mmCIF file of C-alpha atoms in Angstrom:
data_model
loop_
_atom_site.group_PDB
_atom_site.id
_atom_site.type_symbol
_atom_site.label_atom_id
_atom_site.label_comp_id
_atom_site.label_asym_id
_atom_site.label_seq_id
_atom_site.Cartn_x
_atom_site.Cartn_y
_atom_site.Cartn_z
ATOM 1 C CA GLU A 1 -1.156 2.458 18.985
ATOM 2 C CA ASP A 2 -2.696 3.229 15.804
ATOM 3 C CA LYS A 3 -3.806 -0.470 13.813
ATOM 4 C CA VAL A 4 -6.337 -1.380 11.185
ATOM 5 C CA VAL A 5 -8.046 -4.364 11.115
ATOM 6 C CA GLN A 6 -9.764 -6.164 8.559
ATOM 7 C CA SER A 7 -12.013 -9.013 8.468
ATOM 8 C CA PRO A 8 -12.282 -11.814 7.371
ATOM 9 C CA LEU A 9 -8.808 -12.882 6.434
ATOM 10 C CA SER A 10 -9.990 -15.095 3.289
ATOM 11 C CA LEU A 11 -13.062 -15.910 1.669
ATOM 12 C CA VAL A 12 -13.960 -18.136 -0.863
ATOM 13 C CA VAL A 13 -17.353 -17.339 -2.920
ATOM 14 C CA HIS A 14 -19.183 -18.503 -6.292
ATOM 15 C CA GLU A 15 -19.724 -16.441 -8.915
ATOM 16 C CA GLY A 16 -22.470 -14.355 -8.484
ATOM 17 C CA ASP A 17 -22.636 -14.015 -5.170
ATOM 18 C CA THR A 18 -22.316 -10.617 -2.777
ATOM 19 C CA VAL A 19 -19.684 -10.483 -0.601
ATOM 20 C CA THR A 20 -19.202 -7.573 2.610
ATOM 21 C CA LEU A 21 -15.753 -6.938 3.146
ATOM 22 C CA ASN A 22 -15.181 -5.279 6.665
ATOM 23 C CA CYS A 23 -12.048 -2.839 8.012
ATOM 24 C CA SER A 24 -12.259 -1.317 11.356
ATOM 25 C CA TYR A 25 -9.913 1.296 12.612
ATOM 26 C CA GLU A 26 -8.095 2.651 15.740
ATOM 27 C CA VAL A 27 -6.116 5.909 14.344
ATOM 28 C CA THR A 28 -5.369 9.067 16.315
ATOM 29 C CA ASN A 29 -5.594 11.367 13.708
ATOM 30 C CA PHE A 30 -7.783 10.018 11.201
ATOM 31 C CA ARG A 31 -8.054 11.820 7.838
ATOM 32 C CA SER A 32 -9.328 9.174 5.214
ATOM 33 C CA LEU A 33 -9.832 5.316 4.407
ATOM 34 C CA LEU A 34 -9.279 3.852 1.785
ATOM 35 C CA TRP A 35 -9.706 0.506 -0.304
ATOM 36 C CA TYR A 36 -7.422 -0.929 -2.767
ATOM 37 C CA LYS A 37 -7.179 -4.144 -5.004
ATOM 38 C CA GLN A 38 -4.015 -6.337 -5.258
ATOM 39 C CA GLU A 39 -3.864 -9.170 -7.521
ATOM 40 C CA LYS A 40 -0.711 -10.372 -8.493
ATOM 41 C CA LYS A 41 1.323 -6.867 -8.456
ATOM 42 C CA ALA A 42 1.070 -3.826 -6.954
ATOM 43 C CA PRO A 43 -2.364 -2.703 -5.093
ATOM 44 C CA THR A 44 -4.230 -0.495 -7.172
ATOM 45 C CA PHE A 45 -6.698 2.306 -5.978
ATOM 46 C CA LEU A 46 -10.477 1.740 -5.566
ATOM 47 C CA PHE A 47 -12.146 4.535 -3.140
ATOM 48 C CA MET A 48 -10.849 6.871 -0.928
ATOM 49 C CA LEU A 49 -13.670 8.002 2.261
ATOM 50 C CA THR A 50 -13.470 10.907 4.135
ATOM 51 C CA SER A 51 -15.961 13.075 6.721
ATOM 52 C CA SER A 52 -17.259 14.529 3.780
ATOM 53 C CA GLY A 53 -17.572 11.700 1.469
ATOM 54 C CA ILE A 54 -18.902 8.764 3.382
ATOM 55 C CA GLU A 55 -20.071 6.372 0.659
ATOM 56 C CA LYS A 56 -18.772 5.425 -2.884
ATOM 57 C CA LYS A 57 -19.829 3.508 -5.855
ATOM 58 C CA SER A 58 -18.350 2.276 -8.829
ATOM 59 C CA GLY A 59 -20.059 -0.328 -10.793
ATOM 60 C CA ARG A 60 -21.147 -3.762 -8.267
ATOM 61 C CA LEU A 61 -18.682 -2.151 -5.889
ATOM 62 C CA SER A 62 -19.902 0.268 -3.129
ATOM 63 C CA SER A 63 -18.203 1.077 0.226
ATOM 64 C CA ILE A 64 -19.383 2.726 3.410
ATOM 65 C CA LEU A 65 -17.456 4.894 5.914
ATOM 66 C CA ASP A 66 -19.356 4.981 9.475
ATOM 67 C CA LYS A 67 -17.079 7.094 11.870
ATOM 68 C CA LYS A 68 -19.301 6.351 14.901
ATOM 69 C CA GLU A 69 -18.484 2.836 14.602
ATOM 70 C CA LEU A 70 -14.905 3.565 13.599
ATOM 71 C CA SER A 71 -15.408 0.865 10.379
ATOM 72 C CA SER A 72 -15.811 0.741 6.793
ATOM 73 C CA ILE A 73 -17.283 -1.737 4.424
ATOM 74 C CA LEU A 74 -16.811 -2.843 0.851
ATOM 75 C CA ASN A 75 -19.475 -4.630 -1.109
ATOM 76 C CA ILE A 76 -19.081 -6.682 -4.215
ATOM 77 C CA THR A 77 -22.354 -7.262 -5.894
ATOM 78 C CA ALA A 78 -22.345 -10.202 -8.490
ATOM 79 C CA THR A 79 -19.022 -11.398 -8.155
ATOM 80 C CA GLN A 80 -16.943 -12.388 -10.975
ATOM 81 C CA THR A 81 -13.546 -14.336 -11.466
ATOM 82 C CA GLY A 82 -12.230 -11.217 -12.032
ATOM 83 C CA ASP A 83 -13.113 -9.965 -8.602
ATOM 84 C CA SER A 84 -10.299 -12.573 -7.361
ATOM 85 C CA ALA A 85 -7.780 -10.279 -5.286
ATOM 86 C CA ILE A 86 -6.456 -9.130 -1.819
ATOM 87 C CA TYR A 87 -8.480 -6.312 -0.790
ATOM 88 C CA LEU A 88 -6.692 -3.637 1.265
ATOM 89 C CA CYS A 89 -8.204 -1.131 3.530
ATOM 90 C CA ALA A 90 -5.989 1.915 4.722
ATOM 91 C CA VAL A 91 -6.424 4.614 6.884
ATOM 92 C CA GLY A 92 -4.435 8.243 6.247
ATOM 93 C CA ASP A 93 -3.560 10.386 9.684
ATOM 94 C CA ASN A 94 -1.504 13.483 9.152
ATOM 95 C CA ARG A 95 1.363 12.179 7.396
ATOM 96 C CA LYS A 96 0.826 8.570 6.020
ATOM 97 C CA LEU A 97 -1.185 5.256 5.438
ATOM 98 C CA ILE A 98 -1.427 2.952 8.237
ATOM 99 C CA TRP A 99 -2.446 -0.275 6.228
ATOM 100 C CA GLY A 100 -4.559 -3.166 7.080
ATOM 101 C CA LEU A 101 -3.526 -6.787 6.414
ATOM 102 C CA GLY A 102 -5.752 -7.045 3.722
ATOM 103 C CA THR A 103 -8.673 -9.676 2.739
ATOM 104 C CA SER A 104 -7.954 -12.388 0.370
ATOM 105 C CA LEU A 105 -11.111 -12.955 -1.987
ATOM 106 C CA ALA A 106 -11.258 -16.203 -4.358
ATOM 107 C CA VAL A 107 -14.417 -16.322 -6.526
ATOM 108 C CA ASN A 108 -14.851 -19.814 -7.979
ATOM 109 C CA PRO A 109 -16.854 -20.229 -11.234
ATOM 110 C CA ASN B 1 3.475 8.768 -19.371
ATOM 111 C CA ALA B 2 5.041 5.650 -17.225
ATOM 112 C CA GLY B 3 3.610 6.694 -14.003
ATOM 113 C CA VAL B 4 6.179 4.799 -11.338
ATOM 114 C CA THR B 5 8.762 2.591 -12.492
ATOM 115 C CA GLN B 6 11.050 0.665 -10.532
ATOM 116 C CA THR B 7 14.015 -1.589 -11.284
ATOM 117 C CA PRO B 8 14.931 -4.042 -10.995
ATOM 118 C CA LYS B 9 12.012 -6.113 -11.359
ATOM 119 C CA PHE B 10 13.542 -8.999 -9.527
ATOM 120 C CA GLN B 11 17.080 -9.612 -7.478
ATOM 121 C CA VAL B 12 18.676 -12.343 -5.857
ATOM 122 C CA LEU B 13 21.263 -11.140 -3.200
ATOM 123 C CA LYS B 14 23.927 -13.158 -0.724
ATOM 124 C CA THR B 15 24.475 -12.397 2.872
ATOM 125 C CA GLY B 16 26.190 -8.979 3.214
ATOM 126 C CA GLN B 17 25.876 -7.866 -0.259
ATOM 127 C CA SER B 18 24.627 -4.344 -0.725
ATOM 128 C CA MET B 19 22.393 -2.971 -3.302
ATOM 129 C CA THR B 20 20.204 0.076 -4.369
ATOM 130 C CA LEU B 21 16.642 -0.219 -5.700
ATOM 131 C CA GLN B 22 15.809 2.628 -7.966
ATOM 132 C CA CYS B 23 12.473 4.119 -8.040
ATOM 133 C CA ALA B 24 11.349 7.332 -10.392
ATOM 134 C CA GLN B 25 8.075 8.620 -10.975
ATOM 135 C CA ASP B 26 6.892 11.089 -14.031
ATOM 136 C CA MET B 27 3.525 12.094 -12.459
ATOM 137 C CA ASN B 28 5.224 15.738 -10.951
ATOM 138 C CA HIS B 29 4.572 14.337 -7.153
ATOM 139 C CA ASN B 30 6.109 15.615 -4.302
ATOM 140 C CA SER B 31 5.883 12.411 -1.718
ATOM 141 C CA MET B 32 7.240 9.245 -2.151
ATOM 142 C CA TYR B 33 7.005 6.241 -0.062
ATOM 143 C CA TRP B 34 9.289 2.764 0.271
ATOM 144 C CA TYR B 35 7.234 -0.285 1.523
ATOM 145 C CA ARG B 36 7.987 -3.704 2.130
ATOM 146 C CA GLN B 37 5.485 -6.494 1.571
ATOM 147 C CA ASP B 38 5.644 -9.968 3.521
ATOM 148 C CA PRO B 39 2.917 -12.385 3.739
ATOM 149 C CA GLY B 40 1.035 -12.194 7.045
ATOM 150 C CA MET B 41 2.749 -8.792 7.726
ATOM 151 C CA GLY B 42 0.805 -6.346 5.206
ATOM 152 C CA LEU B 43 2.333 -3.360 3.773
ATOM 153 C CA ARG B 44 4.966 -1.903 5.861
ATOM 154 C CA LEU B 45 6.346 1.632 5.829
ATOM 155 C CA ILE B 46 10.480 1.650 5.478
ATOM 156 C CA TYR B 47 11.163 5.467 4.615
ATOM 157 C CA TYR B 48 8.915 8.437 3.005
ATOM 158 C CA SER B 49 9.973 11.485 1.544
ATOM 159 C CA ALA B 50 7.614 14.356 1.869
ATOM 160 C CA SER B 51 8.907 16.416 -0.353
ATOM 161 C CA GLU B 52 12.389 16.735 -2.343
ATOM 162 C CA GLY B 53 15.350 17.109 0.211
ATOM 163 C CA THR B 54 13.539 15.468 2.942
ATOM 164 C CA THR B 55 13.365 12.062 4.457
ATOM 165 C CA ASP B 56 11.985 10.627 7.413
ATOM 166 C CA LYS B 57 11.995 6.702 9.176
ATOM 167 C CA GLY B 58 8.613 4.854 8.698
ATOM 168 C CA GLU B 59 7.718 1.738 10.590
ATOM 169 C CA VAL B 60 10.737 -0.659 9.563
ATOM 170 C CA PRO B 61 13.473 1.422 8.788
ATOM 171 C CA ASN B 62 16.251 -0.608 10.377
ATOM 172 C CA GLY B 63 19.087 -2.039 8.033
ATOM 173 C CA TYR B 64 18.273 0.629 5.153
ATOM 174 C CA ASN B 65 19.033 3.970 3.835
ATOM 175 C CA VAL B 66 16.997 6.300 1.533
ATOM 176 C CA SER B 67 18.324 9.203 -1.101
ATOM 177 C CA ARG B 68 15.663 11.663 -2.526
ATOM 178 C CA LEU B 69 17.657 12.520 -5.712
ATOM 179 C CA ASN B 70 15.668 14.871 -7.224
ATOM 180 C CA LYS B 71 11.723 15.438 -7.000
ATOM 181 C CA ARG B 72 11.505 12.402 -9.669
ATOM 182 C CA GLU B 73 13.653 9.877 -8.213
ATOM 183 C CA PHE B 74 13.892 7.803 -4.415
ATOM 184 C CA SER B 75 16.162 4.981 -3.986
ATOM 185 C CA LEU B 76 16.302 2.716 -1.488
ATOM 186 C CA ARG B 77 19.978 1.104 -0.418
ATOM 187 C CA LEU B 78 20.510 -1.893 1.588
ATOM 188 C CA GLU B 79 23.833 -1.956 3.170
ATOM 189 C CA SER B 80 24.406 -5.247 3.993
ATOM 190 C CA ALA B 81 21.685 -7.345 2.901
ATOM 191 C CA ALA B 82 19.929 -10.262 5.403
ATOM 192 C CA PRO B 83 17.797 -13.315 4.740
ATOM 193 C CA SER B 84 15.222 -11.010 6.853
ATOM 194 C CA GLN B 85 15.045 -8.385 3.990
ATOM 195 C CA THR B 86 13.833 -11.040 1.518
ATOM 196 C CA SER B 87 10.246 -9.408 0.574
ATOM 197 C CA VAL B 88 8.549 -7.417 -2.457
ATOM 198 C CA TYR B 89 9.479 -3.905 -2.051
ATOM 199 C CA PHE B 90 7.088 -1.207 -3.686
ATOM 200 C CA CYS B 91 7.392 2.303 -4.006
ATOM 201 C CA ALA B 92 4.832 5.164 -3.693
ATOM 202 C CA THR B 93 3.986 8.348 -4.608
ATOM 203 C CA THR B 94 0.971 10.908 -3.902
ATOM 204 C CA PRO B 95 0.748 14.633 -4.860
ATOM 205 C CA GLY B 96 1.765 15.898 -1.361
ATOM 206 C CA LEU B 97 1.558 14.442 2.272
ATOM 207 C CA SER B 98 -2.256 15.415 2.695
ATOM 208 C CA SER B 99 -3.318 13.353 -0.581
ATOM 209 C CA TYR B 100 -3.650 10.112 0.592
ATOM 210 C CA GLU B 101 -4.207 8.417 -2.812
ATOM 211 C CA GLN B 102 -1.060 6.465 -3.246
ATOM 212 C CA TYR B 103 0.443 5.495 -6.619
ATOM 213 C CA PHE B 104 2.340 2.235 -6.478
ATOM 214 C CA GLY B 105 5.257 0.776 -8.877
ATOM 215 C CA PRO B 106 5.203 -2.548 -10.316
ATOM 216 C CA GLY B 107 7.309 -3.773 -7.248
ATOM 217 C CA THR B 108 10.875 -5.304 -6.687
ATOM 218 C CA ARG B 109 11.119 -9.283 -5.638
ATOM 219 C CA LEU B 110 14.117 -9.521 -3.310
ATOM 220 C CA THR B 111 15.298 -12.513 -2.392
ATOM 221 C CA VAL B 112 18.418 -12.874 0.619
ATOM 222 C CA THR B 113 20.079 -16.363 0.596
#
């Protein structure tokens, strides 16, 4: 059965810290890996990684796909209170996304 | 350009009642999805529609039906609501099945008592 596992489940840091969130997957027909941010509403898209695009960066956020290890990391540097959210990882197969349970990040001032 | 809209935002039902959750998109996307999100369970796919006129079951379809009314609209119906269907329901869209970046509606919070 296909699955996506995120770790840690929750994390509490102080403003200015750097955090690394992990996502590992076992998906038969891997096509892409996506990261989403969810605050108190709907998930919003952050990055998509594929075999042809294994590294993405936007401001303080960056992500890398390791196809050999079947995993991805999401790095957030110089964290701010506005980064507090649930970060979701999802893997696309031929037809749909398989979602992880998310990592809940709390950034304290 | 509203993106993806869902109605209602909140709903309380009694066990056994029926209702339809509405989703509409103005993004000209072909594929639409219904998810439920529960604490500790993550996002689970209920049904999806690859294109107008087609629907397929997802991971947790029991107790639900869907209608892809046209390219813009995809509704989710609960025929006889149960407390286990208390959840937050999200509609999402993508340009097509091979496009994985999904755009989400704001969600419907449903409580079944």
